[in-house]
Amino acid sequence: MISATESAGHIAAQPGIGKRLRKQIGRRLDRFVVPLLLLLGWEAFARSGVLPPALLPAPSAVLHALADWMLGIDETTQSYSGLWLRDAFSSAWRVAFGFAIAAATGVIAGTAIGWWRTAETMLEPTLQMLRPIPPVSWIPLAIIWFGIANKPAIFLVFLGAFFPILMNTIHGVKGVDRNLIRAGAMMGASERQLLRHIVLPAALPSIFAGLRIAIGSAWMLTVTAEMVAVKSGLGYVLWDSYYFLRYDIVLAAMISIGLLGFISDLAIKRLMNWVLHWQKATTVAGRQG
């Protein structure tokens, strides 16, 4: 049996372990430097009196409003007190639903356009003509088609997320090394097997890049839709609070959207790192230090 003294001595004797630990801690703390400096600067400017507190609430006032919105501590957010979870869930499921539809259709259409010349000829001109149209310009038609409810919001989220996924999938499929395709064909692989075992795995890094761009667009569009076409969610609270000049709640809603968007992107990034773990050995993603 190894004693505690021997174990500690063994760890201390390992070269560089303390240095790596300090570097990891420092790297984690580095993430908070810029947000902390922004909050301190914002607090100082808000308390300087250049603008009335009602027009520019200090971070402390915004965090208090956010805490009451989440936990219902003193009802300073009035009718929204304690209802943050309900509002966040309303927005999150619209994002998830619209994003899931966009991911499925974007990957399928992008793979078809990138792989088959006929699909490229037939589909790409139409999609490229629709792509420059801003998703918000579809709001009047979405309301006419779907009414004031969840459907127009999901439709706008789908439009915002679809094209980044489509374009990155096309780019990923077209960028597959032709020698890999030739090698697979020489070994007798069918077209379906080439797609499944060579093309799609090789295109995954580009597809995940599209998914990460799309999730940000999805959050932006769901908030936009909730401002005009839905009566629930973080975007609705933001817009409703603006009418009542409650800018602390407006800013609390903006912070909530940013945090949920960050968490969504982090989840996709973790999934990407798990699926593409083989990349760490050959790219700078696995670089230490």
PDB file of C-alpha atoms in Angstrom, residues 153-265:
ATOM      1  CA  ALA A 153     -42.432  32.212 -34.590  1.00  0.00           C
ATOM      2  CA  ILE A 154     -41.312  28.665 -35.431  1.00  0.00           C
ATOM      3  CA  PHE A 155     -41.482  29.508 -39.141  1.00  0.00           C
ATOM      4  CA  LEU A 156     -39.210  32.527 -38.667  1.00  0.00           C
ATOM      5  CA  VAL A 157     -36.776  30.506 -36.534  1.00  0.00           C
ATOM      6  CA  PHE A 158     -36.671  27.897 -39.297  1.00  0.00           C
ATOM      7  CA  LEU A 159     -35.902  30.563 -41.932  1.00  0.00           C
ATOM      8  CA  GLY A 160     -33.149  32.082 -39.813  1.00  0.00           C
ATOM      9  CA  ALA A 161     -31.472  28.738 -39.095  1.00  0.00           C
ATOM     10  CA  PHE A 162     -31.986  26.943 -42.422  1.00  0.00           C
ATOM     11  CA  PHE A 163     -29.648  28.845 -44.742  1.00  0.00           C
ATOM     12  CA  PRO A 164     -26.479  28.779 -42.561  1.00  0.00           C
ATOM     13  CA  ILE A 165     -26.873  25.006 -42.196  1.00  0.00           C
ATOM     14  CA  LEU A 166     -27.609  24.582 -45.914  1.00  0.00           C
ATOM     15  CA  MET A 167     -24.621  26.614 -47.111  1.00  0.00           C
ATOM     16  CA  ASN A 168     -22.165  24.991 -44.723  1.00  0.00           C
ATOM     17  CA  THR A 169     -23.391  21.509 -45.621  1.00  0.00           C
ATOM     18  CA  ILE A 170     -22.952  22.242 -49.340  1.00  0.00           C
ATOM     19  CA  HIS A 171     -19.468  23.583 -48.650  1.00  0.00           C
ATOM     20  CA  GLY A 172     -18.587  20.536 -46.538  1.00  0.00           C
ATOM     21  CA  VAL A 173     -19.803  17.991 -49.103  1.00  0.00           C
ATOM     22  CA  LYS A 174     -18.138  19.722 -52.043  1.00  0.00           C
ATOM     23  CA  GLY A 175     -14.890  19.995 -50.089  1.00  0.00           C
ATOM     24  CA  VAL A 176     -14.483  16.231 -49.539  1.00  0.00           C
ATOM     25  CA  ASP A 177     -11.160  14.937 -50.853  1.00  0.00           C
ATOM     26  CA  ARG A 178     -11.781  13.332 -54.243  1.00  0.00           C
ATOM     27  CA  ASN A 179      -9.080  10.731 -53.591  1.00  0.00           C
ATOM     28  CA  LEU A 180     -11.134   9.372 -50.676  1.00  0.00           C
ATOM     29  CA  ILE A 181     -14.120   8.935 -52.989  1.00  0.00           C
ATOM     30  CA  ARG A 182     -11.959   7.174 -55.571  1.00  0.00           C
ATOM     31  CA  ALA A 183     -10.468   4.889 -52.944  1.00  0.00           C
ATOM     32  CA  GLY A 184     -13.925   3.956 -51.664  1.00  0.00           C
ATOM     33  CA  ALA A 185     -15.213   3.320 -55.192  1.00  0.00           C
ATOM     34  CA  MET A 186     -12.201   1.152 -56.000  1.00  0.00           C
ATOM     35  CA  MET A 187     -13.005  -0.984 -52.953  1.00  0.00           C
ATOM     36  CA  GLY A 188     -16.488  -1.588 -54.323  1.00  0.00           C
ATOM     37  CA  ALA A 189     -18.495   0.812 -52.159  1.00  0.00           C
ATOM     38  CA  SER A 190     -21.941   1.760 -53.450  1.00  0.00           C
ATOM     39  CA  GLU A 191     -23.022   5.394 -53.741  1.00  0.00           C
ATOM     40  CA  ARG A 192     -25.023   5.055 -50.540  1.00  0.00           C
ATOM     41  CA  GLN A 193     -22.004   3.644 -48.719  1.00  0.00           C
ATOM     42  CA  LEU A 194     -19.786   6.436 -50.058  1.00  0.00           C
ATOM     43  CA  LEU A 195     -22.222   9.015 -48.717  1.00  0.00           C
ATOM     44  CA  ARG A 196     -22.604   7.337 -45.339  1.00  0.00           C
ATOM     45  CA  HIS A 197     -19.009   6.336 -44.631  1.00  0.00           C
ATOM     46  CA  ILE A 198     -16.930   8.958 -46.465  1.00  0.00           C
ATOM     47  CA  VAL A 199     -18.822  12.074 -47.554  1.00  0.00           C
ATOM     48  CA  LEU A 200     -20.926  12.812 -44.473  1.00  0.00           C
ATOM     49  CA  PRO A 201     -18.150  12.117 -41.905  1.00  0.00           C
ATOM     50  CA  ALA A 202     -15.761  14.317 -43.898  1.00  0.00           C
ATOM     51  CA  ALA A 203     -18.381  17.094 -44.124  1.00  0.00           C
ATOM     52  CA  LEU A 204     -19.250  17.021 -40.404  1.00  0.00           C
ATOM     53  CA  PRO A 205     -16.841  19.815 -39.321  1.00  0.00           C
ATOM     54  CA  SER A 206     -18.465  22.193 -41.819  1.00  0.00           C
ATOM     55  CA  ILE A 207     -21.974  21.008 -40.877  1.00  0.00           C
ATOM     56  CA  PHE A 208     -21.309  21.677 -37.183  1.00  0.00           C
ATOM     57  CA  ALA A 209     -19.985  25.135 -38.062  1.00  0.00           C
ATOM     58  CA  GLY A 210     -23.332  25.802 -39.748  1.00  0.00           C
ATOM     59  CA  LEU A 211     -25.259  24.491 -36.757  1.00  0.00           C
ATOM     60  CA  ARG A 212     -23.388  26.837 -34.401  1.00  0.00           C
ATOM     61  CA  ILE A 213     -24.103  29.851 -36.623  1.00  0.00           C
ATOM     62  CA  ALA A 214     -27.723  28.755 -37.002  1.00  0.00           C
ATOM     63  CA  ILE A 215     -28.459  28.455 -33.274  1.00  0.00           C
ATOM     64  CA  GLY A 216     -27.500  32.112 -32.798  1.00  0.00           C
ATOM     65  CA  SER A 217     -29.758  33.133 -35.690  1.00  0.00           C
ATOM     66  CA  ALA A 218     -32.552  31.002 -34.217  1.00  0.00           C
ATOM     67  CA  TRP A 219     -32.458  32.913 -30.917  1.00  0.00           C
ATOM     68  CA  MET A 220     -32.393  36.268 -32.701  1.00  0.00           C
ATOM     69  CA  LEU A 221     -35.398  35.355 -34.828  1.00  0.00           C
ATOM     70  CA  THR A 222     -37.500  33.887 -32.031  1.00  0.00           C
ATOM     71  CA  VAL A 223     -37.124  37.085 -30.016  1.00  0.00           C
ATOM     72  CA  THR A 224     -38.057  39.144 -33.073  1.00  0.00           C
ATOM     73  CA  ALA A 225     -41.114  36.964 -33.676  1.00  0.00           C
ATOM     74  CA  GLU A 226     -42.202  37.143 -30.029  1.00  0.00           C
ATOM     75  CA  MET A 227     -42.161  40.924 -30.222  1.00  0.00           C
ATOM     76  CA  VAL A 228     -44.855  41.006 -32.905  1.00  0.00           C
ATOM     77  CA  ALA A 229     -46.532  37.633 -33.371  1.00  0.00           C
ATOM     78  CA  VAL A 230     -46.657  35.877 -29.983  1.00  0.00           C
ATOM     79  CA  LYS A 231     -47.888  36.824 -26.516  1.00  0.00           C
ATOM     80  CA  SER A 232     -45.352  34.879 -24.454  1.00  0.00           C
ATOM     81  CA  GLY A 233     -41.614  34.307 -24.145  1.00  0.00           C
ATOM     82  CA  LEU A 234     -38.566  36.440 -23.414  1.00  0.00           C
ATOM     83  CA  GLY A 235     -39.035  38.590 -26.518  1.00  0.00           C
ATOM     84  CA  TYR A 236     -42.610  39.402 -25.545  1.00  0.00           C
ATOM     85  CA  VAL A 237     -41.528  40.381 -22.004  1.00  0.00           C
ATOM     86  CA  LEU A 238     -38.787  42.577 -23.479  1.00  0.00           C
ATOM     87  CA  TRP A 239     -41.181  44.410 -25.786  1.00  0.00           C
ATOM     88  CA  ASP A 240     -43.964  44.683 -23.195  1.00  0.00           C
ATOM     89  CA  SER A 241     -41.542  46.117 -20.624  1.00  0.00           C
ATOM     90  CA  TYR A 242     -40.381  48.699 -23.146  1.00  0.00           C
ATOM     91  CA  TYR A 243     -43.944  50.078 -23.368  1.00  0.00           C
ATOM     92  CA  PHE A 244     -43.986  50.547 -19.573  1.00  0.00           C
ATOM     93  CA  LEU A 245     -40.501  52.134 -19.519  1.00  0.00           C
ATOM     94  CA  ARG A 246     -39.112  49.288 -17.385  1.00  0.00           C
ATOM     95  CA  TYR A 247     -35.650  49.268 -18.903  1.00  0.00           C
ATOM     96  CA  ASP A 248     -34.274  47.170 -16.071  1.00  0.00           C
ATOM     97  CA  ILE A 249     -36.563  44.317 -17.203  1.00  0.00           C
ATOM     98  CA  VAL A 250     -35.671  45.025 -20.847  1.00  0.00           C
ATOM     99  CA  LEU A 251     -31.986  44.592 -20.029  1.00  0.00           C
ATOM    100  CA  ALA A 252     -32.740  41.544 -17.846  1.00  0.00           C
ATOM    101  CA  ALA A 253     -34.513  39.981 -20.851  1.00  0.00           C
ATOM    102  CA  MET A 254     -31.533  40.757 -23.080  1.00  0.00           C
ATOM    103  CA  ILE A 255     -29.162  39.130 -20.569  1.00  0.00           C
ATOM    104  CA  SER A 256     -31.450  36.084 -20.366  1.00  0.00           C
ATOM    105  CA  ILE A 257     -31.458  35.708 -24.155  1.00  0.00           C
ATOM    106  CA  GLY A 258     -27.688  36.019 -24.265  1.00  0.00           C
ATOM    107  CA  LEU A 259     -27.201  33.395 -21.539  1.00  0.00           C
ATOM    108  CA  LEU A 260     -29.598  30.903 -23.143  1.00  0.00           C
ATOM    109  CA  GLY A 261     -27.985  31.457 -26.530  1.00  0.00           C
ATOM    110  CA  PHE A 262     -24.560  30.844 -24.978  1.00  0.00           C
ATOM    111  CA  ILE A 263     -25.771  27.631 -23.306  1.00  0.00           C
ATOM    112  CA  SER A 264     -27.312  26.413 -26.587  1.00  0.00           C
ATOM    113  CA  ASP A 265     -24.082  27.054 -28.474  1.00  0.00           C
TER     114      ASP A 265
END
